[in-house]
mmCIF file of C-alpha atoms in Angstrom:
data_model
loop_
_atom_site.group_PDB
_atom_site.id
_atom_site.type_symbol
_atom_site.label_atom_id
_atom_site.label_comp_id
_atom_site.label_asym_id
_atom_site.label_seq_id
_atom_site.Cartn_x
_atom_site.Cartn_y
_atom_site.Cartn_z
ATOM 1 C CA ILE C 12 -12.317 3.999 -9.539
ATOM 2 C CA GLY C 13 -13.336 7.605 -8.945
ATOM 3 C CA ARG C 14 -10.638 7.732 -6.253
ATOM 4 C CA GLY C 15 -7.890 6.050 -8.278
ATOM 5 C CA GLY C 16 -6.993 2.404 -8.652
ATOM 6 C CA GLY C 17 -7.904 0.185 -11.562
ATOM 7 C CA PRO C 18 -6.217 -3.031 -12.717
ATOM 8 C CA THR C 19 -3.072 -3.458 -10.616
ATOM 9 C CA HIS C 20 -0.718 -4.381 -13.466
ATOM 10 C CA GLU C 21 -1.755 -1.481 -15.710
ATOM 11 C CA ALA C 22 -1.795 1.017 -12.835
ATOM 12 C CA ILE C 23 1.803 0.173 -11.872
ATOM 13 C CA LEU C 24 3.026 0.426 -15.464
ATOM 14 C CA ALA C 25 1.266 3.802 -15.820
ATOM 15 C CA GLN C 26 3.396 5.428 -13.081
ATOM 16 C CA PRO C 27 5.832 8.172 -14.189
ATOM 17 C CA PRO C 28 9.096 6.875 -15.680
ATOM 18 C CA ALA C 29 11.845 5.945 -13.187
ATOM 19 C CA THR C 30 9.585 6.448 -10.133
ATOM 20 C CA VAL C 31 9.089 2.713 -9.521
ATOM 21 C CA ARG C 32 12.484 1.282 -8.606
ATOM 22 C CA GLY C 33 11.988 -2.162 -7.123
ATOM 23 C CA GLN C 34 9.421 -1.107 -4.537
ATOM 24 C CA ILE C 35 5.859 0.181 -4.558
ATOM 25 C CA LYS C 36 3.233 0.739 -1.872
ATOM 26 C CA PHE C 37 -0.504 0.978 -2.469
ATOM 27 C CA THR C 38 -3.732 0.556 -0.553
ATOM 28 C CA GLU C 39 -6.335 -2.156 -1.160
ATOM 29 C CA GLN C 40 -9.912 -1.223 -0.313
ATOM 30 C CA GLY C 41 -11.308 -3.335 2.504
ATOM 31 C CA GLU C 42 -14.125 -4.859 0.490
ATOM 32 C CA VAL C 43 -11.625 -5.906 -2.201
ATOM 33 C CA LEU C 44 -9.473 -7.987 0.145
ATOM 34 C CA PHE C 45 -12.002 -10.814 0.327
ATOM 35 C CA TYR C 46 -12.430 -11.075 -3.450
ATOM 36 C CA ARG C 47 -8.723 -10.930 -4.236
ATOM 37 C CA TYR C 48 -7.038 -12.801 -1.409
ATOM 38 C CA ASN C 49 -9.529 -15.106 0.332
ATOM 39 C CA ASN C 50 -8.968 -17.834 -2.258
ATOM 40 C CA MET C 51 -5.434 -19.185 -2.745
ATOM 41 C CA GLU C 52 -5.694 -19.322 -6.537
ATOM 42 C CA THR C 53 -6.947 -15.755 -6.939
ATOM 43 C CA ALA C 54 -4.480 -14.489 -4.322
ATOM 44 C CA ILE C 55 -1.557 -15.993 -6.251
ATOM 45 C CA TYR C 56 -2.897 -14.497 -9.495
ATOM 46 C CA GLU C 57 -3.288 -11.007 -7.997
ATOM 47 C CA LEU C 58 0.140 -11.048 -6.359
ATOM 48 C CA THR C 59 1.732 -12.348 -9.571
ATOM 49 C CA MET C 60 0.149 -9.534 -11.573
ATOM 50 C CA GLY C 61 1.401 -6.983 -9.061
ATOM 51 C CA ILE C 62 4.928 -8.404 -8.953
ATOM 52 C CA THR C 63 5.099 -8.620 -12.758
ATOM 53 C CA GLY C 64 3.998 -4.998 -13.089
ATOM 54 C CA LEU C 65 6.556 -3.997 -10.461
ATOM 55 C CA MET C 66 9.378 -5.767 -12.319
ATOM 56 C CA LYS C 67 8.436 -4.232 -15.674
ATOM 57 C CA ALA C 68 8.088 -0.744 -14.184
ATOM 58 C CA SER C 69 11.482 -1.085 -12.461
ATOM 59 C CA VAL C 70 13.406 -1.390 -15.715
ATOM 60 C CA SER C 71 15.100 1.950 -14.887
ATOM 61 C CA LEU C 72 17.229 0.057 -12.349
ATOM 62 C CA ILE C 73 19.123 -1.697 -15.147
ATOM 63 C CA GLN C 74 18.794 0.646 -18.134
ATOM 64 C CA PRO C 75 18.012 4.315 -18.818
ATOM 65 C CA VAL C 76 14.374 5.172 -19.533
ATOM 66 C CA GLU C 77 12.967 8.057 -21.491
ATOM 67 C CA PRO C 78 11.154 10.675 -19.372
ATOM 68 C CA ASP C 79 7.614 11.676 -20.293
ATOM 69 C CA ARG C 80 7.693 14.098 -23.217
ATOM 70 C CA ALA C 81 7.071 17.725 -22.333
ATOM 71 C CA ASP C 82 4.515 18.129 -25.128
ATOM 72 C CA ASN C 83 2.529 15.131 -23.828
ATOM 73 C CA LEU C 84 2.501 16.588 -20.320
ATOM 74 C CA ALA C 85 1.372 19.966 -21.681
ATOM 75 C CA LEU C 86 -1.407 18.266 -23.633
ATOM 76 C CA MET C 87 -2.585 16.392 -20.531
ATOM 77 C CA SER C 88 -2.521 19.611 -18.528
ATOM 78 C CA GLU C 89 -4.797 21.262 -21.096
ATOM 79 C CA LEU C 90 -7.161 18.272 -21.118
ATOM 80 C CA ALA C 91 -7.247 18.262 -17.303
ATOM 81 C CA GLN C 92 -8.185 21.940 -17.163
ATOM 82 C CA LEU C 93 -10.970 21.471 -19.701
ATOM 83 C CA GLY C 94 -12.296 18.426 -17.824
ATOM 84 C CA GLU C 95 -12.154 20.127 -14.428
ATOM 85 C CA ARG C 96 -14.067 23.124 -15.768
ATOM 86 C CA SER C 97 -16.848 20.829 -16.978
ATOM 87 C CA TYR C 98 -16.906 18.872 -13.682
ATOM 88 C CA ARG C 99 -17.113 22.029 -11.577
ATOM 89 C CA GLN C 100 -19.835 23.439 -13.791
ATOM 90 C CA LEU C 101 -21.991 20.446 -12.884
ATOM 91 C CA THR C 102 -21.108 20.043 -9.199
ATOM 92 C CA GLU C 103 -20.730 23.687 -8.157
ATOM 93 C CA HIS C 104 -22.716 25.823 -10.585
ATOM 94 C CA THR C 105 -25.770 23.721 -11.474
ATOM 95 C CA PRO C 106 -28.824 24.817 -9.456
ATOM 96 C CA GLY C 107 -30.290 21.950 -7.426
ATOM 97 C CA PHE C 108 -27.335 19.633 -7.941
ATOM 98 C CA LEU C 109 -26.778 18.902 -4.236
ATOM 99 C CA ASP C 110 -30.510 18.323 -3.738
ATOM 100 C CA TYR C 111 -30.267 15.798 -6.561
ATOM 101 C CA PHE C 112 -27.312 14.090 -4.870
ATOM 102 C CA TYR C 113 -29.097 13.696 -1.538
ATOM 103 C CA GLU C 114 -32.460 12.707 -3.007
ATOM 104 C CA ALA C 115 -31.482 10.572 -6.003
ATOM 105 C CA THR C 116 -28.814 8.434 -4.267
ATOM 106 C CA PRO C 117 -28.804 6.481 -0.968
ATOM 107 C CA VAL C 118 -25.972 8.615 0.473
ATOM 108 C CA GLN C 119 -27.802 9.290 3.750
ATOM 109 C CA GLU C 120 -28.648 5.625 4.247
ATOM 110 C CA ILE C 121 -25.046 4.559 3.579
ATOM 111 C CA GLY C 122 -24.116 6.193 6.892
ATOM 112 C CA GLN C 123 -26.214 3.592 8.724
ATOM 113 C CA LEU C 124 -24.218 0.647 7.406
ATOM 114 C CA ASN C 125 -21.608 -0.837 9.729
ATOM 115 C CA ILE C 126 -18.785 -0.278 7.289
ATOM 116 C CA GLY C 127 -15.919 2.169 7.062
ATOM 117 C CA SER C 128 -13.767 3.659 9.793
ATOM 118 C CA ARG C 129 -15.227 7.175 9.548
ATOM 119 C CA PRO C 130 -18.692 8.735 9.152
ATOM 120 C CA SER C 131 -19.932 9.618 5.674
ATOM 121 C CA HIS C 132 -19.787 13.362 6.465
ATOM 122 C CA ARG C 133 -17.205 15.505 8.220
ATOM 123 C CA LYS C 134 -19.919 17.596 9.885
ATOM 124 C CA LYS C 135 -23.351 16.290 10.798
ATOM 125 C CA GLN C 136 -26.284 18.014 9.084
ATOM 126 C CA ASP C 137 -23.920 19.750 6.626
ATOM 127 C CA ARG C 138 -25.259 18.893 3.178
ATOM 128 C CA SER C 139 -22.417 20.319 1.125
ATOM 129 C CA LYS C 140 -19.963 18.860 -1.345
ATOM 130 C CA TYR C 141 -17.141 19.750 1.013
ATOM 131 C CA SER C 142 -18.626 17.932 4.001
ATOM 132 C CA VAL C 143 -19.353 14.575 2.371
ATOM 133 C CA ARG C 144 -16.298 12.303 2.432
ATOM 134 C CA ALA C 145 -14.747 11.007 -0.763
ATOM 135 C CA ILE C 146 -15.703 7.380 -0.109
ATOM 136 C CA ALA C 147 -19.370 8.218 0.511
ATOM 137 C CA TRP C 148 -19.387 10.537 -2.517
ATOM 138 C CA VAL C 149 -18.162 7.852 -4.914
ATOM 139 C CA PHE C 150 -20.098 5.043 -3.181
ATOM 140 C CA ALA C 151 -23.445 6.851 -3.494
ATOM 141 C CA TRP C 152 -23.037 7.638 -7.191
ATOM 142 C CA ALA C 153 -22.023 4.023 -7.853
ATOM 143 C CA GLN C 154 -25.141 2.741 -6.074
ATOM 144 C CA SER C 155 -27.390 4.744 -8.393
ATOM 145 C CA ARG C 156 -25.391 3.510 -11.424
ATOM 146 C CA GLN C 157 -24.128 6.967 -12.361
ATOM 147 C CA THR C 158 -20.451 6.562 -11.310
ATOM 148 C CA PHE C 159 -19.802 9.977 -12.815
ATOM 149 C CA PRO C 160 -16.855 10.973 -10.541
ATOM 150 C CA ALA C 161 -14.809 8.483 -12.599
ATOM 151 C CA TRP C 162 -15.551 9.960 -16.023
ATOM 152 C CA TYR C 163 -17.508 13.233 -15.959
ATOM 153 C CA GLY C 164 -15.617 15.873 -17.932
ATOM 154 C CA ILE C 165 -13.568 13.493 -20.052
ATOM 155 C CA GLY C 166 -15.970 13.673 -23.000
ATOM 156 C CA SER C 167 -16.249 17.460 -22.893
ATOM 157 C CA SER C 168 -12.481 17.749 -22.534
ATOM 158 C CA LEU C 169 -11.723 15.537 -25.545
ATOM 159 C CA GLU C 170 -14.434 17.189 -27.648
ATOM 160 C CA SER C 171 -13.186 20.715 -26.840
ATOM 161 C CA TYR C 172 -9.566 19.770 -27.486
ATOM 162 C CA CYS C 173 -10.202 18.156 -30.864
ATOM 163 C CA ALA C 174 -12.940 20.590 -32.011
ATOM 164 C CA GLY C 175 -13.002 19.346 -35.594
ATOM 165 C CA ASN C 176 -9.198 19.159 -35.788
ATOM 166 C CA PRO C 177 -8.237 15.727 -37.227
ATOM 167 C CA GLU C 178 -4.549 16.276 -36.404
ATOM 168 C CA ARG C 179 -5.335 16.576 -32.705
ATOM 169 C CA LEU C 180 -7.541 13.493 -32.858
ATOM 170 C CA ASN C 181 -4.720 11.524 -34.492
ATOM 171 C CA ALA C 182 -2.304 12.779 -31.826
ATOM 172 C CA LEU C 183 -4.592 11.450 -29.085
ATOM 173 C CA ARG C 184 -4.875 8.112 -30.878
ATOM 174 C CA GLU C 185 -1.091 7.867 -30.939
ATOM 175 C CA LEU C 186 -0.944 8.680 -27.222
ATOM 176 C CA TYR C 187 -3.456 5.930 -26.513
ATOM 177 C CA LYS C 188 -1.278 3.430 -28.379
ATOM 178 C CA ASN C 189 2.082 4.475 -26.979
ATOM 179 C CA TRP C 190 1.697 6.173 -23.575
ATOM 180 C CA PRO C 191 0.746 3.780 -20.723
ATOM 181 C CA PHE C 192 -0.583 6.622 -18.554
ATOM 182 C CA PHE C 193 -3.081 7.856 -21.162
ATOM 183 C CA ARG C 194 -4.054 4.326 -22.121
ATOM 184 C CA ASN C 195 -4.686 3.423 -18.468
ATOM 185 C CA LEU C 196 -6.756 6.578 -17.995
ATOM 186 C CA LEU C 197 -9.095 5.740 -20.872
ATOM 187 C CA SER C 198 -9.118 2.052 -19.949
ATOM 188 C CA ASN C 199 -10.380 2.895 -16.452
ATOM 189 C CA ALA C 200 -12.895 5.310 -17.956
ATOM 190 C CA GLN C 201 -14.243 2.530 -20.180
ATOM 191 C CA MET C 202 -14.760 0.278 -17.175
ATOM 192 C CA ALA C 203 -16.582 3.006 -15.223
ATOM 193 C CA LEU C 204 -18.696 3.993 -18.231
ATOM 194 C CA SER C 205 -19.673 0.341 -18.679
ATOM 195 C CA LYS C 206 -20.822 0.161 -15.073
ATOM 196 C CA SER C 207 -22.989 3.248 -15.527
ATOM 197 C CA ASP C 208 -26.569 2.801 -16.683
ATOM 198 C CA MET C 209 -28.401 6.001 -17.566
ATOM 199 C CA THR C 210 -31.775 4.250 -17.825
ATOM 200 C CA ILE C 211 -31.475 3.017 -14.244
ATOM 201 C CA ALA C 212 -30.092 6.410 -13.187
ATOM 202 C CA GLU C 213 -33.239 8.013 -14.594
ATOM 203 C CA GLU C 214 -35.309 5.886 -12.207
ATOM 204 C CA TYR C 215 -33.337 7.331 -9.284
ATOM 205 C CA SER C 216 -33.740 10.867 -10.657
ATOM 206 C CA ARG C 217 -37.509 10.495 -10.253
ATOM 207 C CA LEU C 218 -36.974 10.388 -6.478
ATOM 208 C CA CYS C 219 -36.236 14.133 -6.469
ATOM 209 C CA SER C 220 -38.868 16.228 -4.715
ATOM 210 C CA ASP C 221 -38.591 18.716 -7.591
ATOM 211 C CA PRO C 222 -39.141 16.714 -10.816
ATOM 212 C CA GLU C 223 -37.635 19.522 -12.897
ATOM 213 C CA VAL C 224 -34.353 19.357 -10.962
ATOM 214 C CA GLY C 225 -34.218 15.579 -11.307
ATOM 215 C CA LYS C 226 -34.841 15.708 -15.041
ATOM 216 C CA ARG C 227 -32.379 18.544 -15.661
ATOM 217 C CA VAL C 228 -29.444 17.146 -13.644
ATOM 218 C CA HIS C 229 -29.953 13.631 -14.971
ATOM 219 C CA GLY C 230 -29.995 15.066 -18.491
ATOM 220 C CA LEU C 231 -26.611 16.722 -17.936
ATOM 221 C CA ILE C 232 -25.068 13.505 -16.588
ATOM 222 C CA ALA C 233 -26.596 11.361 -19.345
ATOM 223 C CA GLY C 234 -25.439 13.802 -22.018
ATOM 224 C CA GLU C 235 -21.858 13.731 -20.776
ATOM 225 C CA HIS C 236 -22.026 9.932 -20.556
ATOM 226 C CA ARG C 237 -22.902 9.716 -24.252
ATOM 227 C CA ARG C 238 -20.174 12.244 -25.076
ATOM 228 C CA CYS C 239 -17.587 10.269 -23.090
ATOM 229 C CA VAL C 240 -18.499 6.971 -24.733
ATOM 230 C CA ASP C 241 -18.365 8.488 -28.229
ATOM 231 C CA TRP C 242 -14.987 10.161 -27.761
ATOM 232 C CA VAL C 243 -13.292 7.327 -25.876
ATOM 233 C CA LEU C 244 -14.314 4.907 -28.628
ATOM 234 C CA GLU C 245 -13.157 7.404 -31.260
ATOM 235 C CA ILE C 246 -9.695 7.616 -29.722
ATOM 236 C CA ALA C 247 -9.399 3.906 -28.918
ATOM 237 C CA GLU C 248 -10.698 3.125 -32.438
ATOM 238 C CA CYS C 249 -13.115 0.527 -31.085
ATOM 239 C CA ASP C 250 -16.774 -0.102 -31.826
ATOM 240 C CA GLN C 251 -17.818 -0.764 -28.207
ATOM 241 C CA LEU C 252 -16.574 -0.217 -24.668
ATOM 242 C CA LEU C 253 -14.060 -2.776 -23.359
ATOM 243 C CA ALA C 254 -13.637 -4.286 -26.826
ATOM 244 C CA GLU C 255 -9.978 -4.785 -25.905
ATOM 245 C CA ASN C 256 -10.909 -6.546 -22.656
ATOM 246 C CA PRO C 257 -13.622 -9.053 -23.614
ATOM 247 C CA GLU C 258 -13.275 -11.035 -20.373
ATOM 248 C CA LEU C 259 -14.148 -8.013 -18.246
ATOM 249 C CA ALA C 260 -16.937 -7.030 -20.643
ATOM 250 C CA ALA C 261 -18.482 -10.509 -20.329
ATOM 251 C CA SER C 262 -18.162 -10.401 -16.528
ATOM 252 C CA LEU C 263 -19.956 -7.044 -16.363
ATOM 253 C CA ARG C 264 -22.763 -8.306 -18.602
ATOM 254 C CA ARG C 265 -23.306 -11.318 -16.353
ATOM 255 C CA ARG C 266 -23.309 -9.185 -13.218
ATOM 256 C CA ASN C 267 -25.693 -6.655 -14.753
ATOM 257 C CA ASP C 268 -28.407 -9.305 -15.060
ATOM 258 C CA TYR C 269 -28.532 -9.306 -11.260
ATOM 259 C CA LEU C 270 -27.635 -5.667 -10.587
ATOM 260 C CA GLY C 271 -30.437 -4.207 -12.717
ATOM 261 C CA PRO C 272 -33.320 -5.722 -10.702
ATOM 262 C CA LEU C 273 -31.528 -4.845 -7.448
ATOM 263 C CA ASN C 274 -31.273 -1.207 -8.523
ATOM 264 C CA TYR C 275 -34.980 -0.978 -9.318
ATOM 265 C CA MET C 276 -35.738 -2.607 -5.957
ATOM 266 C CA GLN C 277 -33.502 -0.090 -4.208
ATOM 267 C CA ALA C 278 -35.116 2.889 -5.949
ATOM 268 C CA GLY C 279 -38.523 1.567 -4.911
ATOM 269 C CA LEU C 280 -37.368 1.098 -1.328
ATOM 270 C CA LEU C 281 -35.959 4.632 -1.215
ATOM 271 C CA ARG C 282 -39.311 5.942 -2.405
ATOM 272 C CA ALA C 283 -41.150 3.855 0.197
ATOM 273 C CA LEU C 284 -38.724 4.991 2.895
ATOM 274 C CA ASN C 285 -39.353 8.643 2.079
ATOM 275 C CA GLU C 286 -43.098 8.089 2.375
ATOM 276 C CA ASP C 287 -43.091 5.810 5.434
ATOM 277 C CA GLU C 288 -40.813 7.360 8.060
ATOM 278 C CA ASP C 289 -42.464 7.702 11.460
ATOM 279 C CA ALA C 290 -41.869 10.406 14.042
ATOM 280 C CA ASN C 291 -38.602 8.791 15.178
ATOM 281 C CA GLY C 292 -37.188 8.639 11.661
ATOM 282 C CA GLN C 293 -37.487 4.839 11.561
ATOM 283 C CA SER C 294 -39.026 2.737 8.842
ATOM 284 C CA ARG C 295 -39.688 -0.928 8.169
ATOM 285 C CA TRP C 296 -38.040 -0.406 4.773
ATOM 286 C CA MET C 297 -34.612 0.522 6.157
ATOM 287 C CA ASN C 298 -33.201 -3.000 6.682
ATOM 288 C CA PRO C 299 -34.176 -4.286 3.220
ATOM 289 C CA LEU C 300 -32.748 -1.077 1.731
ATOM 290 C CA LEU C 301 -29.425 -1.582 3.521
ATOM 291 C CA ARG C 302 -29.290 -5.141 2.183
ATOM 292 C CA THR C 303 -29.681 -3.833 -1.387
ATOM 293 C CA ILE C 304 -26.791 -1.432 -0.774
ATOM 294 C CA ASN C 305 -24.565 -4.337 0.291
ATOM 295 C CA ALA C 306 -25.666 -6.455 -2.661
ATOM 296 C CA ILE C 307 -25.115 -3.708 -5.258
ATOM 297 C CA ALA C 308 -21.706 -2.866 -3.772
ATOM 298 C CA ALA C 309 -20.693 -6.536 -4.081
ATOM 299 C CA GLY C 310 -21.724 -6.566 -7.740
ATOM 300 C CA MET C 311 -20.206 -3.200 -8.690
ATOM 301 C CA ARG C 312 -16.861 -3.980 -6.987
ATOM 302 C CA ASN C 313 -15.469 -0.410 -7.485
ATOM 303 C CA THR C 314 -17.580 1.195 -4.781
ATOM 304 C CA GLY C 315 -15.583 3.974 -3.191
#
């Protein structure tokens, strides 16, 4: 979800007015193909949802549609700038952040899985944000249950924009009710926030060689997670995440019963791997660790 996507039907309807005119092209992630299309019943359901969304979004073929309002676009531009500033503050200006990424997630081990058409990094041995590929970036954060590329900055953005101004809060509530794009944005954020678990993420943060860095960076991510949840619920006028999608909420709860133990196993295996590598960089813990990565990816679904 950190690289786009979301529920097919909602995503199609959230496209700009008059841009979907009887045709649409999008990419399905490889690991999603099996879940969506291997079974005839689910394949028919998924294709029906896509075709229905396409038909609804193509209404401009038979009647005029209103373009997005200029004031809404200006508002979104302001929110985007505020959110980007917060995101860059964490990823580019927080001391030790990249050390945290490489030590508190299994990003280096992901490269040893036989998946994907390209390596996890553009340049070997280059531990920078600009070398790691987007899929590996999102995949690694999802494994450690932080998933922050999908939502970090949204809470700060909404909080800064409203800043004690009830009129602005009411305006955002109206956008959520009436603008498919904004509703889809916060809907996807709710799903990603639900898949995050800051208690489990804290366990991964303890893998950092510098405990102070682990505690500080995790604190920033956990703080923004709370801020995002509070503000998304405030705008959606709900008392809990995914209140408007109880089926998905129930599915995530069921999956979490299995994902939680797997995450603690993975964190333990990462710790053992760091302590047990021999001179050739091999360890007896690598294969079980790779199996946990596969298992967690299957449960999370939105992996990268």
